[in-house]
C-alpha angles and dihedrals in degrees: 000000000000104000119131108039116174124231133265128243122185102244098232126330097288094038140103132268106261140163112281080250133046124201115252096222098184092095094060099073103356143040117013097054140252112019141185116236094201095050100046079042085052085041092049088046099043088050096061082052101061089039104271108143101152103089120176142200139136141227086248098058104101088340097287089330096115093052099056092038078059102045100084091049087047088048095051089047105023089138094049104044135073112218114207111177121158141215138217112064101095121188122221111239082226097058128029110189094052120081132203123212107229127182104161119123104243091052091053085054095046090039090052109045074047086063102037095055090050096050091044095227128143087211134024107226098211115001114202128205089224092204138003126252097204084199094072117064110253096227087055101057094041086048088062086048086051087062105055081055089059097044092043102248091113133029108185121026121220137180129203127208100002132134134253084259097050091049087047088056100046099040091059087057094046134347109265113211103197143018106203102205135156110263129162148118088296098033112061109145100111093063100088103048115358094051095048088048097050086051102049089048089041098248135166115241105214111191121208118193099016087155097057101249082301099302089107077068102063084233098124131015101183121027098201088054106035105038130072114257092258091052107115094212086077092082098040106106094223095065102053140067129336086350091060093041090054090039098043077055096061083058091086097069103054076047085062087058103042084053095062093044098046080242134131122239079255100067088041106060085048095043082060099051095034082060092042079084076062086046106051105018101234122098117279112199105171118197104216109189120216133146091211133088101205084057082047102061084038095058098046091044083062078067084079097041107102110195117218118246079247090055090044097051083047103063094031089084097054097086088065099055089046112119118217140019123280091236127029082229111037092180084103095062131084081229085064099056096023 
């Protein structure tokens, strides 16, 4: 069964051709608790089916666990996917569960013949700075990635969580093809200066999280009652406490929507990200993450749902009433230093 493949969109103006929507692979082996491996295998293979070719993943998920989770599917489809992994959160051999943001230019060598050797890959499509060290100069670390693009081991340069300055800077030293931010219904800090930036240098926006972690789909309330102890979201302010009872109270009116579309909150909240690439003129390629193929199949048919200027208007005015920050320490955000 292959209806209901979703369209292409060319990811900046120096990228590749790739699905309106990538696959966030982090859940699979890191980060939101127990997982099953057949069934994220069965949910990678089931995307490929329905025309999702931009996968992503990163060295710091599971400390290098999720790259190589994801090798043998990369190997069996290595002309029909288009692997995205990232650099800079290194983790200290004498504690795990701490990272360390590194920029300098002998870390991204070592970090990307590391990655290379786990995804088994001879070249990185599109290789991310995953966040950004503001004590190394900007140009200096995306010279080094210029020059992975220049000795093969990389074809396409992003960058994740950086400011329209920082863009700017790096851009001018090579073009960047995509800025991998959180945007979604309840994140919505890049859209006065990083969104106008990445369209007037043609370049791809790339939203993690779209779904709120999950919260935009009415799967969780509370994420100290509802998720298991090793599930990151536990110690995200906006899922605990006060904050998740006011939040888990927005969701009704996404629910207002969905029940005029026959969709879930789900499909909503990616339906108005999916049509943000409409509203500010630049490609929008969001990387949902889910282990399951039947979400799967639920989040690329949002790909279809059109919201109305009225909807839009709607849910426009969601972010506003959000409480609590996206991250306990917003310092390693571009919306921390924007």
């Amino acid at each position: 069964m292959t209806d209901g493949r979703i369209t292409t969109a060319k990811l900046g103006d120096n990228g590749p051709e790739v699905g309106v929507q990538g696959l966030g692979c982090m859940g699979m082996s890191f980060g939101y608790g127990p997982s099953d491996a057949d069934a994220s295998r069965a949910t990678l293979e089931r995307a490929l089916e329905l025309g999702v070719t931009l996968y992503d993943t990163a060295d710091a998920y599971g400390a290098g666990e999720n790259e190589r989770f994801l090798s043998p599917f990369f190997k069996a489809h290595r002309d029909e996917v288009v692997i995205a992994t990232k650099f800079a959160l290194s983790i200290p051999p004498d504690d795990p569960t701490r990272r360390i943001v590194r920029n300098d230019p002998p870390y991204i060598r070592q970090a990307v013949e590391e990655s290379l050797k786990r995804l088994d890959v001879d070249v990185i499509d599109l290789y991310y700075m995953h966040r950004r060290d503001v004590n190394v100069p900007i140009e200096e670390s995306v010279g080094t990635m210029a020059d992975l693009v220049r000795e093969g081991k990389v074809k396409h340069l992003g960058l994740s969580e950086v400011t329209a300055d920082e863009l700017r800077a790096a851009h001018a030293v090579h073009p960047i093809t995509a800025v991998q931010s959180e945007w979604s219904l309840f994140s919505r800090d890049i859209e006065p200066k990083v969104v106008p930036a990445a369209r007037d240098l043609g370049v791809a926006l790339v939203p993690y999280s779209p779904l709120g972690r999950g919260f935009l789909t009415g799967s969780f309330t509370n994420a100290e009652q509802d998720l298991t102890p090793g599930d990151f979201r536990r110690q995200q302010p906006r899922f605990t406490g006060d904050n998740a009872a006011t939040n888990a109270s927005l969701l009704e009116l996404i629910r207002s929507v969905a029940d005029s579309h026959g969709a879930s909150l789900g499909q909503i909240a990616l339906a108005w990200v999916q049509q943000q690439a409409a509203v500010h003129h630049l490609p929008v390629i969001p990387i949902p993450g889910t282990r399951k193929p039947m979400r799967l199949e639920e989040n690329t048919a949002a790909t279809r749902i059109v919201l109305t200027d009225d909807q839009l208007d709607l849910l426009n005015g969601i972010a506003a009433q959000v409480a609590g920050n996206r991250y306990a320490d917003m310092a390693f955000t571009s919306a921390g230093r924007e």
